[in-house]
Structure formats: structure tokens, C-alpha cells
Short mmCIF file of C-alpha atoms in Angstrom, two decimals:
data_model
loop_
_atom_site.label_atom_id
_atom_site.label_comp_id
_atom_site.label_asym_id
_atom_site.label_seq_id
_atom_site.Cartn_x
_atom_site.Cartn_y
_atom_site.Cartn_z
CA MET A 1245 -20.65 66.87 -195.05
CA ASN A 1246 -17.11 67.55 -196.09
CA THR A 1247 -16.85 71.14 -194.85
CA LEU A 1248 -18.24 70.25 -191.46
CA ARG A 1249 -15.70 67.44 -191.20
CA SER A 1250 -12.85 69.81 -192.11
CA ILE A 1251 -13.98 72.27 -189.45
CA PHE A 1252 -13.91 69.60 -186.77
CA LEU A 1253 -10.61 68.18 -187.98
CA VAL A 1254 -8.91 71.59 -187.77
CA ALA A 1255 -10.53 72.43 -184.44
CA GLY A 1256 -9.81 68.93 -183.10
CA LYS A 1257 -6.13 69.17 -184.03
CA ASP A 1258 -5.76 72.50 -182.18
CA LEU A 1259 -7.76 71.38 -179.17
CA ARG A 1260 -5.80 68.12 -178.86
CA SER A 1261 -2.54 70.02 -178.82
CA GLU A 1262 -4.10 72.40 -176.29
CA ILE A 1263 -5.25 69.59 -174.01
CA ARG A 1264 -1.79 67.99 -174.12
CA SER A 1265 0.10 71.11 -173.10
CA GLY A 1266 -2.59 73.34 -171.58
CA ARG A 1267 -0.11 76.17 -172.03
CA ASN A 1268 -2.40 78.54 -173.86
CA ILE A 1269 -5.34 78.26 -171.46
CA ILE A 1270 -3.18 78.51 -168.35
CA THR A 1271 -1.31 81.56 -169.68
CA VAL A 1272 -4.57 83.31 -170.56
CA LEU A 1273 -6.08 82.47 -167.17
CA PHE A 1274 -3.14 83.77 -165.18
CA PHE A 1275 -2.77 86.88 -167.27
CA ALA A 1276 -6.46 87.68 -166.68
CA LEU A 1277 -5.97 87.19 -162.94
CA VAL A 1278 -2.93 89.47 -162.94
CA VAL A 1279 -4.95 92.17 -164.69
CA LEU A 1280 -7.61 91.80 -161.98
CA ILE A 1281 -5.06 92.13 -159.18
CA ILE A 1282 -3.48 95.16 -160.86
CA PHE A 1283 -6.89 96.82 -161.07
CA HIS A 1284 -7.55 96.00 -157.45
CA PHE A 1285 -4.48 97.88 -156.32
CA ALA A 1286 -4.76 100.66 -158.91
CA PHE A 1287 -8.24 101.64 -157.70
CA ASP A 1288 -8.42 100.09 -154.21
CA LEU A 1289 -11.52 98.01 -154.88
CA ALA A 1290 -11.74 96.13 -151.58
CA ASP A 1291 -14.97 97.81 -150.43
CA VAL A 1292 -16.52 98.54 -153.80
CA ASP A 1293 -19.77 96.84 -154.80
CA PHE A 1294 -18.96 94.16 -157.40
CA THR A 1295 -22.02 94.89 -159.56
CA THR A 1296 -20.75 98.42 -160.30
CA VAL A 1297 -17.11 97.72 -161.21
CA GLY A 1298 -17.12 93.94 -161.68
CA PRO A 1299 -18.47 93.75 -165.25
CA GLY A 1300 -15.94 96.29 -166.49
CA LEU A 1301 -13.10 94.57 -164.63
CA ILE A 1302 -13.75 91.09 -165.91
CA TRP A 1303 -14.25 92.19 -169.52
CA VAL A 1304 -11.11 94.32 -169.56
CA ALA A 1305 -9.21 91.33 -168.16
CA ILE A 1306 -10.75 88.97 -170.73
CA SER A 1307 -10.13 91.41 -173.61
CA PHE A 1308 -6.48 91.80 -172.70
CA ALA A 1309 -5.85 88.14 -171.91
CA GLY A 1310 -7.76 87.04 -175.02
CA ILE A 1311 -5.06 88.69 -177.15
CA LEU A 1312 -2.61 86.04 -175.92
CA SER A 1313 -5.02 83.31 -176.92
CA LEU A 1314 -5.47 84.82 -180.39
CA GLN A 1315 -1.74 85.26 -180.84
CA SER A 1316 -1.16 81.57 -180.30
CA SER A 1317 -4.07 80.52 -182.54
CA PHE A 1318 -2.17 80.99 -185.79
CA ALA A 1319 1.31 81.31 -184.28
CA ARG A 1320 1.24 77.54 -183.72
CA GLU A 1321 1.08 77.22 -187.51
CA GLY A 1322 3.87 79.75 -187.97
CA ASP A 1323 6.94 77.82 -186.88
CA ARG A 1324 7.06 75.31 -189.71
CA ASP A 1325 4.60 76.97 -192.07
CA GLY A 1326 1.73 74.77 -190.95
CA LEU A 1327 -0.73 77.14 -192.56
CA SER A 1328 0.57 76.20 -196.02
CA GLY A 1329 0.16 72.57 -194.99
CA LEU A 1330 -3.42 73.22 -193.97
CA LEU A 1331 -4.13 74.97 -197.27
CA LEU A 1332 -2.51 72.15 -199.23
CA SER A 1333 -4.84 69.69 -197.52
CA CYS A 1334 -7.51 70.97 -199.97
CA ALA A 1335 -9.78 71.87 -197.08
CA ASP A 1336 -12.02 74.83 -197.86
CA PRO A 1337 -10.29 77.97 -196.43
CA THR A 1338 -13.58 78.96 -194.82
CA ALA A 1339 -13.60 75.61 -193.02
CA ILE A 1340 -10.04 76.28 -191.81
CA TYR A 1341 -11.15 79.67 -190.50
CA LEU A 1342 -14.22 78.22 -188.78
CA GLY A 1343 -12.18 75.38 -187.27
CA LYS A 1344 -9.58 77.81 -185.96
CA ALA A 1345 -12.25 80.12 -184.60
CA PHE A 1346 -14.04 77.23 -182.92
CA SER A 1347 -10.92 75.93 -181.18
CA ALA A 1348 -10.00 79.48 -180.10
CA LEU A 1349 -13.52 79.93 -178.73
CA VAL A 1350 -13.39 76.69 -176.76
CA SER A 1351 -9.98 77.46 -175.23
CA LEU A 1352 -10.99 80.98 -174.29
CA LEU A 1353 -14.25 79.73 -172.77
CA VAL A 1354 -12.37 77.14 -170.70
CA ALA A 1355 -10.04 79.87 -169.42
CA GLU A 1356 -13.10 82.01 -168.56
CA ALA A 1357 -14.75 79.10 -166.77
CA PHE A 1358 -11.84 79.14 -164.31
CA PHE A 1359 -11.37 82.89 -164.34
CA LEU A 1360 -14.92 83.99 -163.45
CA PRO A 1361 -15.20 81.93 -160.23
CA ALA A 1362 -11.72 83.12 -159.23
CA ALA A 1363 -12.78 86.72 -159.85
CA ALA A 1364 -15.94 86.16 -157.79
CA LEU A 1365 -13.85 84.78 -154.96
CA LEU A 1366 -11.37 87.66 -155.02
CA PHE A 1367 -14.17 90.22 -154.93
CA ASN A 1368 -16.23 88.34 -152.31
CA THR A 1369 -19.26 87.90 -154.48
CA ASP A 1370 -21.37 84.88 -155.32
CA LEU A 1371 -21.98 84.32 -159.04
CA ARG A 1372 -23.72 80.97 -158.60
CA PRO A 1373 -27.32 82.35 -158.63
CA VAL A 1374 -26.69 84.07 -161.99
CA MET A 1375 -24.60 81.28 -163.48
CA VAL A 1376 -26.83 80.44 -166.46
CA PRO A 1377 -27.63 83.98 -167.68
CA LEU A 1378 -24.02 85.03 -167.06
CA ALA A 1379 -22.71 82.07 -169.04
CA THR A 1380 -25.03 82.98 -171.93
CA VAL A 1381 -23.72 86.56 -172.00
CA VAL A 1382 -20.12 85.35 -171.77
CA VAL A 1383 -20.51 82.82 -174.61
CA ILE A 1384 -22.22 85.33 -176.93
CA HIS A 1385 -19.61 88.04 -176.41
CA THR A 1386 -16.62 85.71 -176.46
CA ALA A 1387 -17.85 84.34 -179.81
CA GLY A 1388 -17.80 87.81 -181.40
CA TYR A 1389 -14.39 88.53 -179.91
CA VAL A 1390 -12.97 85.31 -181.34
CA ALA A 1391 -14.74 85.64 -184.73
CA VAL A 1392 -12.97 88.86 -185.59
CA GLY A 1393 -9.82 88.01 -183.61
CA THR A 1394 -9.13 84.81 -185.55
CA LEU A 1395 -9.11 86.83 -188.79
CA PHE A 1396 -6.65 89.34 -187.32
CA SER A 1397 -4.56 86.53 -185.90
CA ALA A 1398 -4.09 85.11 -189.42
CA MET A 1399 -3.40 88.57 -190.79
CA THR A 1400 -0.75 89.51 -188.24
CA LEU A 1401 1.00 86.15 -188.58
CA LYS A 1402 1.80 87.09 -192.16
CA VAL A 1403 3.29 90.53 -191.57
CA ARG A 1404 6.65 91.29 -190.03
CA ARG A 1405 6.38 92.14 -186.31
CA GLY A 1406 2.65 91.57 -186.65
CA HIS A 1407 2.37 90.63 -182.97
CA LEU A 1408 2.70 94.35 -182.24
CA LEU A 1409 -0.26 95.11 -184.45
CA LEU A 1410 -2.69 92.43 -183.22
CA PRO A 1411 -3.66 94.09 -179.90
CA VAL A 1412 -4.21 97.45 -181.61
CA LEU A 1413 -6.38 95.94 -184.34
CA GLN A 1414 -8.32 93.65 -182.05
CA LEU A 1415 -9.02 96.06 -179.20
CA THR A 1416 -10.06 98.88 -181.54
CA VAL A 1417 -12.50 96.81 -183.58
CA THR A 1418 -14.00 95.16 -180.46
CA ILE A 1419 -14.73 98.41 -178.59
CA PRO A 1420 -18.50 98.12 -179.27
CA LEU A 1421 -18.40 94.46 -178.24
CA LEU A 1422 -16.72 95.37 -174.96
CA MET A 1423 -19.38 98.01 -174.32
CA SER A 1424 -22.11 95.49 -175.01
CA ALA A 1425 -20.47 92.82 -172.84
CA VAL A 1426 -20.07 95.17 -169.89
CA LYS A 1427 -23.66 96.45 -170.10
CA ALA A 1428 -25.12 92.96 -170.55
CA THR A 1429 -23.10 91.52 -167.65
CA SER A 1430 -24.03 94.41 -165.43
CA GLY A 1431 -27.71 93.96 -166.33
CA VAL A 1432 -27.52 90.27 -165.48
CA LEU A 1433 -25.73 90.91 -162.16
CA VAL A 1434 -28.25 93.56 -161.08
CA THR A 1435 -31.46 91.76 -162.07
CA GLY A 1436 -30.30 88.15 -161.81
CA THR A 1437 -32.04 87.23 -165.08
CA LEU A 1438 -31.08 87.14 -168.75
CA ALA A 1439 -33.82 89.68 -169.50
CA GLY A 1440 -31.76 92.18 -167.51
CA ALA A 1441 -29.20 92.25 -170.32
CA GLY A 1442 -31.91 93.82 -172.50
CA ILE A 1443 -30.84 95.21 -175.84
CA TRP A 1444 -27.16 94.40 -175.25
CA LEU A 1445 -27.75 90.71 -175.77
CA ARG A 1446 -29.01 91.53 -179.25
CA VAL A 1447 -26.06 93.84 -179.89
CA GLY A 1448 -23.75 90.94 -179.02
CA ILE A 1449 -25.61 88.51 -181.29
CA VAL A 1450 -25.69 90.99 -184.20
CA TYR A 1451 -21.95 91.59 -183.75
CA ASP A 1452 -21.35 87.81 -183.79
CA ILE A 1453 -23.34 87.28 -186.98
CA ILE A 1454 -21.89 90.25 -188.89
CA PHE A 1455 -18.28 89.42 -188.12
CA LEU A 1456 -18.61 85.66 -188.42
CA VAL A 1457 -20.06 86.05 -191.92
CA ALA A 1458 -17.62 88.80 -192.94
CA ALA A 1459 -14.58 86.94 -191.60
CA SER A 1460 -15.66 83.67 -193.26
CA LEU A 1461 -15.87 85.47 -196.60
CA LEU A 1462 -12.66 87.47 -196.14
CA PHE A 1463 -10.46 84.67 -194.82
CA GLU A 1464 -9.81 83.14 -198.24
CA PRO A 1465 -8.58 86.35 -199.92
CA LEU A 1466 -6.57 87.08 -196.77
CA ILE A 1467 -4.42 83.96 -196.68
CA GLU A 1468 -3.85 83.20 -200.36
CA ASP A 1469 -0.22 83.71 -201.42
CA MET B 902 -1.19 122.18 -218.81
CA LYS B 903 -1.89 118.50 -218.26
CA ASN B 904 -3.66 119.11 -215.00
CA PHE B 905 -5.92 121.91 -216.23
CA PRO B 906 -9.25 120.46 -214.96
CA ALA B 907 -7.81 120.11 -211.46
CA LEU B 908 -6.63 123.73 -211.51
CA VAL B 909 -10.09 124.91 -212.56
CA LEU B 910 -11.61 122.83 -209.76
CA ILE B 911 -9.19 124.31 -207.24
CA GLY B 912 -10.25 127.78 -208.40
CA ILE B 913 -13.95 126.96 -208.05
CA ILE B 914 -13.48 125.41 -204.61
CA SER B 915 -11.44 128.41 -203.40
CA VAL B 916 -14.13 130.86 -204.51
CA MET B 917 -16.87 128.76 -202.91
CA MET B 918 -14.93 128.37 -199.68
CA ILE B 919 -14.46 132.17 -199.46
CA ALA B 920 -18.16 132.67 -200.20
CA VAL B 921 -19.13 130.24 -197.42
CA LEU B 922 -16.72 131.86 -194.98
CA ALA B 923 -18.10 135.29 -195.81
CA ALA B 924 -21.69 134.09 -195.45
CA VAL B 925 -20.97 132.54 -192.08
CA PHE B 926 -18.40 134.89 -190.54
CA GLY B 927 -19.24 138.17 -192.34
CA ASP B 928 -19.98 140.10 -189.17
CA THR B 929 -17.15 138.79 -187.03
CA VAL B 930 -13.53 139.88 -186.84
CA VAL B 931 -12.63 137.96 -190.00
CA PHE B 932 -14.52 140.30 -192.32
CA SER B 933 -16.56 143.33 -191.46
CA PHE B 934 -19.86 143.32 -193.30
CA SER B 935 -23.11 141.77 -192.24
CA SER B 936 -23.10 137.98 -192.57
CA TYR B 937 -25.69 136.03 -194.54
CA VAL B 938 -26.59 133.64 -191.74
CA PRO B 939 -28.56 134.76 -188.70
CA THR B 940 -27.09 134.34 -185.23
CA GLU B 941 -28.59 131.42 -183.35
CA SER B 942 -30.64 132.76 -180.44
CA SER B 943 -29.50 130.58 -177.54
CA MET B 944 -25.99 129.49 -178.51
CA GLY B 945 -24.87 132.72 -180.16
CA ILE B 946 -21.89 132.98 -182.43
CA VAL B 947 -20.37 129.63 -181.44
CA GLN B 948 -23.21 127.81 -183.22
CA ARG B 949 -21.60 128.81 -186.54
CA ILE B 950 -18.97 126.11 -186.13
CA PHE B 951 -21.85 123.87 -187.22
CA TYR B 952 -21.34 124.97 -190.86
CA PHE B 953 -17.91 123.36 -190.84
CA HIS B 954 -18.30 120.67 -188.18
CA VAL B 955 -21.23 118.82 -189.76
CA PRO B 956 -20.02 118.99 -193.40
CA SER B 957 -16.62 117.68 -192.22
CA ALA B 958 -18.32 114.79 -190.46
CA LEU B 959 -20.46 113.94 -193.49
CA THR B 960 -17.42 114.16 -195.77
CA ALA B 961 -15.49 111.82 -193.47
CA PHE B 962 -18.35 109.29 -193.53
CA LEU B 963 -18.53 109.58 -197.31
CA ALA B 964 -14.76 109.04 -197.52
CA PHE B 965 -14.90 105.89 -195.40
CA PHE B 966 -17.84 104.60 -197.42
CA VAL B 967 -15.86 105.13 -200.63
CA ALA B 968 -12.91 103.29 -199.02
CA PHE B 969 -15.29 100.43 -198.13
CA VAL B 970 -16.53 100.18 -201.73
CA ALA B 971 -12.97 100.41 -203.08
CA SER B 972 -11.89 97.65 -200.66
CA ILE B 973 -14.62 95.37 -201.97
CA GLY B 974 -13.51 96.37 -205.47
CA TYR B 975 -9.95 95.30 -204.72
CA ILE B 976 -10.96 91.98 -203.15
CA THR B 977 -13.11 91.07 -206.15
CA THR B 978 -10.91 92.36 -209.02
CA ARG B 979 -7.35 92.46 -207.54
CA ARG B 980 -6.57 95.64 -209.44
CA LEU B 981 -4.25 97.97 -207.53
CA ILE B 982 -6.14 101.05 -208.70
CA TRP B 983 -8.88 100.14 -206.19
CA ASP B 984 -6.31 100.11 -203.43
CA ASN B 985 -5.03 103.52 -204.57
CA VAL B 986 -8.58 104.88 -204.25
CA ALA B 987 -9.08 103.23 -200.83
CA LEU B 988 -5.82 104.65 -199.49
CA ALA B 989 -6.60 108.13 -200.82
CA SER B 990 -10.10 108.04 -199.37
CA VAL B 991 -8.98 106.84 -195.93
CA GLU B 992 -6.26 109.49 -195.70
CA ILE B 993 -8.70 112.27 -196.58
CA GLY B 994 -11.34 110.79 -194.27
CA VAL B 995 -8.89 110.82 -191.37
CA ILE B 996 -8.15 114.50 -192.03
CA PHE B 997 -11.85 115.42 -192.02
CA CYS B 998 -12.37 113.24 -188.94
CA THR B 999 -9.61 115.20 -187.22
CA ILE B 1000 -11.43 118.45 -188.06
CA VAL B 1001 -14.62 117.01 -186.51
CA ILE B 1002 -12.79 115.94 -183.36
CA ILE B 1003 -11.22 119.39 -182.99
CA THR B 1004 -14.32 121.48 -183.77
CA GLY B 1005 -16.65 119.31 -181.64
CA PRO B 1006 -15.06 120.16 -178.28
CA LEU B 1007 -14.69 123.84 -179.32
CA TRP B 1008 -18.47 123.96 -179.61
CA ALA B 1009 -19.25 121.65 -176.68
CA ARG B 1010 -17.25 123.66 -174.14
CA PRO B 1011 -19.37 126.88 -174.24
CA VAL B 1012 -22.68 125.13 -175.02
CA TRP B 1013 -22.60 121.96 -172.91
CA GLY B 1014 -20.00 123.16 -170.43
CA SER B 1015 -17.41 120.47 -171.01
CA TRP B 1016 -14.84 119.79 -173.71
CA TRP B 1017 -15.66 116.14 -174.13
CA PRO B 1018 -19.14 115.14 -172.85
CA TRP B 1019 -18.85 111.62 -174.38
CA ASP B 1020 -21.59 112.49 -176.81
CA PRO B 1021 -22.49 109.50 -179.05
CA ARG B 1022 -21.66 111.03 -182.40
CA LEU B 1023 -18.43 112.66 -181.28
CA THR B 1024 -17.36 109.45 -179.55
CA THR B 1025 -18.28 107.40 -182.63
CA THR B 1026 -16.14 109.76 -184.69
CA LEU B 1027 -13.24 109.31 -182.28
CA ILE B 1028 -13.47 105.51 -182.52
CA LEU B 1029 -13.82 105.82 -186.30
CA TRP B 1030 -10.69 107.97 -186.33
CA LEU B 1031 -8.83 105.34 -184.29
CA LEU B 1032 -10.00 102.54 -186.60
CA TYR B 1033 -8.70 104.28 -189.70
CA ILE B 1034 -5.46 105.34 -188.02
CA VAL B 1035 -4.97 101.59 -187.41
CA TYR B 1036 -5.72 101.06 -191.12
CA LEU B 1037 -2.95 103.47 -192.05
CA LEU B 1038 -0.68 101.79 -189.49
CA LEU B 1039 -1.34 98.38 -191.05
CA ARG B 1040 -0.10 99.72 -194.38
CA THR B 1041 3.31 100.43 -192.90
CA TYR B 1042 3.65 96.86 -191.58
CA SER B 1043 3.01 94.91 -194.76
CA GLU B 1044 5.90 93.27 -196.57
CA ASN B 1045 4.92 93.53 -200.21
CA ARG B 1046 2.65 95.74 -202.22
CA GLU B 1047 0.13 93.05 -203.13
CA GLN B 1048 -0.17 91.79 -199.55
CA GLN B 1049 -0.51 95.37 -198.30
CA ALA B 1050 -3.42 95.98 -200.66
CA ARG B 1051 -5.11 92.71 -199.69
CA PHE B 1052 -4.80 93.14 -195.93
CA CYS B 1053 -5.87 96.75 -196.07
CA ALA B 1054 -8.91 95.84 -198.16
CA VAL B 1055 -9.92 93.30 -195.50
CA LEU B 1056 -9.53 95.88 -192.73
CA GLY B 1057 -11.29 98.51 -194.86
CA ILE B 1058 -14.34 96.24 -194.95
CA ILE B 1059 -14.19 95.14 -191.29
CA ALA B 1060 -13.72 98.72 -190.05
CA PHE B 1061 -16.68 100.01 -192.02
CA LEU B 1062 -18.92 97.17 -190.77
CA ASP B 1063 -17.92 98.18 -187.25
CA VAL B 1064 -19.14 101.76 -187.70
CA PRO B 1065 -22.92 101.28 -187.30
CA ILE B 1066 -22.39 98.94 -184.34
CA VAL B 1067 -20.13 101.50 -182.70
CA TYR B 1068 -22.68 104.24 -183.35
CA PHE B 1069 -25.64 102.41 -181.86
CA SER B 1070 -23.65 101.08 -178.91
CA VAL B 1071 -22.37 104.52 -177.99
CA ARG B 1072 -25.84 105.96 -178.45
CA TRP B 1073 -27.60 103.42 -176.27
CA TRP B 1074 -24.82 103.72 -173.72
CA ARG B 1075 -25.64 107.38 -173.09
CA GLY B 1076 -26.93 110.10 -175.38
CA VAL B 1077 -27.05 113.91 -175.46
CA HIS B 1078 -26.25 115.05 -179.04
CA PRO B 1079 -28.49 117.78 -180.47
CA MET B 1080 -30.70 116.46 -183.26
CA VAL B 1081 -30.71 119.26 -185.81
CA PHE B 1082 -32.26 117.28 -188.63
CA GLY B 1083 -34.71 114.42 -188.75
CA SER B 1084 -37.31 113.41 -186.20
CA GLY B 1085 -37.11 115.33 -182.96
CA GLY B 1086 -34.80 117.90 -184.50
CA GLY B 1087 -35.48 121.61 -184.13
CA GLY B 1088 -34.89 122.40 -187.81
CA ILE B 1089 -33.04 125.51 -188.95
CA ALA B 1090 -33.76 128.88 -190.57
CA PRO B 1091 -33.75 128.93 -194.42
CA ARG B 1092 -30.65 131.11 -194.56
CA MET B 1093 -28.88 128.72 -192.23
CA SER B 1094 -29.68 125.79 -194.47
CA HIS B 1095 -28.46 127.70 -197.57
CA ALA B 1096 -25.11 128.32 -195.90
CA PHE B 1097 -25.00 124.75 -194.62
CA LEU B 1098 -25.73 123.22 -198.02
CA GLY B 1099 -23.20 125.56 -199.64
CA ALA B 1100 -20.56 124.44 -197.14
CA LEU B 1101 -21.49 120.79 -197.60
CA PHE B 1102 -21.26 121.03 -201.38
CA THR B 1103 -17.89 122.79 -201.16
CA PHE B 1104 -16.55 120.13 -198.80
CA PHE B 1105 -17.73 117.32 -201.07
CA LEU B 1106 -16.07 118.99 -204.06
CA LEU B 1107 -12.87 119.42 -202.08
CA TYR B 1108 -13.03 115.75 -201.14
CA GLY B 1109 -13.50 114.75 -204.77
CA LEU B 1110 -10.54 116.85 -205.88
CA LEU B 1111 -8.25 115.53 -203.13
CA LEU B 1112 -9.38 111.96 -203.81
CA VAL B 1113 -8.53 112.10 -207.51
CA GLN B 1114 -5.20 113.82 -206.89
CA ARG B 1115 -4.13 111.49 -204.07
CA ALA B 1116 -5.24 108.32 -205.89
CA ARG B 1117 -3.34 109.45 -208.99
CA LEU B 1118 -0.23 110.03 -206.93
CA ALA B 1119 -0.54 106.54 -205.39
CA TYR B 1120 -1.07 105.09 -208.87
CA MET B 1121 2.05 106.83 -210.18
CA GLU B 1122 4.03 105.56 -207.20
CA ASP B 1123 3.01 102.01 -208.12
CA GLU B 1124 3.97 102.57 -211.76
CA PHE B 1125 7.31 103.97 -210.66
CA GLU B 1126 8.01 100.98 -208.42
CA GLU B 1127 7.15 98.66 -211.29
CA LEU B 1128 9.50 100.54 -213.62
CA LEU B 1129 12.27 100.35 -211.03
CA ALA B 1130 11.72 96.63 -210.65
CA SER B 1131 11.82 95.97 -214.41
CA GLU B 1132 14.89 98.24 -214.72
CA HIS B 1133 16.55 96.20 -212.02
CA GLU B 1134 15.72 92.98 -213.87
CA THR B 1135 17.20 94.19 -217.18
CA GLY B 1136 20.25 95.45 -215.30
CA GLN B 1137 20.73 91.98 -213.87
CA ALA B 1138 20.43 90.32 -217.28
#
């Protein structure tokens, strides 16, 4: 299928460049860790139970650090107008969006795969028993974050000083996703099973579907000019 | 008198607004005759903010829904008039949202004992307000008129899709809002509902008037810009 091929070509191109430099993932990872350390000293969390503050901490760190990842997603096309090149390649714009979103998702997930164990270590907690349910929650909520973020990334690339606007757009629209992520993570940490996430898992999935569909449809009108 | 219908509408809305105010606040310091609505037994006089708080909220939701429809209209037809309507509707919606956010705490303080109890509907309205402030912010960033309309239409759709998710998330997170209508609601006295419906109708009319006026102004601004541009071109030639 042609569209599927385009998606993987776009995603493959971004991921190859990411693997070669690793700059994006490393920047995101270290920014997330810095946020964690700042929180630790802002609220003196040394003796606090991780299940109460941990979910909020890690999702705030991921939300903030994820902005950097989104900024670079389309910014890498910005320097020499690579986006026009992509559009000239006759690939379906929806496929370009999906490819971009997929590569952004993979890089953010890789950063999280290093970040979560580091966070567990810093807060003296063991996440290994809840690894599978936690990973499920993380993947579902990161997907929604990236689905809407990739659209905003393309939008803010096109406007002057758009990098100022991206965090405001992204963090405002993902408020319900953050709430869902925190509640789901906290449910998983307390009960140790995926069932503990309860309704929030569904909130995350519904958010993913709504914004993936909406962004796929809106990407074409967004980038044409 | 080119704008005669608007003037008539302003007159009607003014009369209705005074009638609603008199019905609600007749026996308080504002006027001094007996008011049409009864005083709520447990909350007392402060309950009467409800006649303005709830219609403002419903008007704001209506405004954002209209902006959503107009955004879809722009994306599908690319006619700037849709963007004029969306802009007008968002601006008015933000104003009504602001009224909700101000009147909510005024009521919550004496009744619930705190200014901001993180009640689901009030919090949803606050997030809604933020979303559409960002929408207005995005307008100021765009480089050309056509791009501005396109980007804002995209955000107008995304923001509106976010609303139900925000509402249910905030509600499931923690909930204490009084349910006046619908299942589990206490219902209200007939005179209360007359005053409420009167206020609601007046607010909707006011919204309609403001929408038409603001969209027309935006339309004229576009026409003016176009004229300037063509003037500039002939000047060059």
C-alpha cells in the first residue's frame, strides 16, 4: 500500500537522522531529569511516598520535555524548507503527518524508557513489578500527546516566533490528557495491575482516537500554501 | 438609518434586560419593589446570581459551538466570511466565559465556603477560557490573513473537540457541582424558571446581536484591507 509506505519512509527518514545524532532524545531525557530534580528541591520530596507524588511528577516532566521533542519534529524541515520537499514528493499529506507523528512517538518513548527507570532510582522506588501495565499507560498517553502535538508543531513552524506559541497551545489542549495520565499511572502504581487505571485508560484511548483522526484530517488544510 | 434593525434589537434587549433585572433583584437595594422570583430557602439572596451565571455559561458554550461550525465552514469553503463569524463568536464567548468565571466564585464563597472549590463545571469553563484565549493569541501571530484564518479554523475545531474530554475528566477527577436540572437535580420553582428562561433568552439575543455586529466589522476590515492592497497596486502601476 502506497500510503503505508509513505508513512514508513517519512518516519524512517526522521528516525535515521535521530539515531545518527541522538540529539533530540538526549535533550528531552536530560530536560525531564532536570524538571524532576527541580521539583525535588522545590517541594523537598526525599521522604514522600512515590505513589502519591510520583505520577504527577513524571507526567509534568514528560509534558514539559515533550515540547522540545515536538519543536524539533518539524523544525528539522524548517532550515531548508524540507516540508515543501516532502509535499512535492507527492506523498499524501496525511501520510506525512502520520509518519511525523510516528517518529515523534518513537523518539519520545525511547526518552521515556530511560527517564522512568532514572526517576524510579532517584525516588528510591522499584517500578519493575508494574513494568507492563505502566508501559501500556505510558504508550497510550504519549500517543495522544504526540498526535495533537505534531499538528501544532507543523502549525507553529509556519508562523513567526511560533516556538513561543507551541508550549501554550500544546499544554492547554493536553490538560485532560495529563489528568488522565496521572490518574492512570497512580492507579497502576497503587494496585500493581492495569485494571487499577480504571476509566482513565479509556479516557486516554478516546483522546488518542479523537485527536489522531482530527489531526489527520486537518493536517492537509494546515500545511497547504 | 442603515443599521435600523440592529437599533431595534438593541432596544428590545435593553427592555428585556431591565425586566429580568427587576424580576430578579426587585426587592434588593437596586430597586425597591417586591421581586418576581422567590428567595431560595437555604442559600438566600446569593442564589440569584444563578439567573446570570447559568445563561452566561450556556451562551458561552453556544458561542464556541458556533465558532466550531464556522471553523469547519472555513476549512471546507475557504471563504473569509466564515472566519469573520468564528472570530466574532470566540470573542463574545470569551467575554461570557469571563462572566461565568467571575460570578462562579462570588456564589461559591458564601455557599460552599471557598472561592474556588475546583468544581468540575467551573474548572471546565476556566480551561475553556484558556483554550480560546490561546485561539485569540494565535491570531496575533499569523503572518497573512489567509494563513491566520486557516490556522485559527484548525484550532477552533481542535479546541471544541477538547471540551467534552475536559468536562468528563474534570468531573471524574472530583465532583461537587449542584445539579439544578436533569437527573438528580432538585428542580426549581415555576417563577424561578420563568425568570431563568427570560434571562437565557435575553442573553441569546444579546449574543446574536453582538455576533452579527462583530462579524460585520471583521468583514468590513477585510474589505478595507483588500481595497488598500488594490489601491497600492494601482499606485505602483
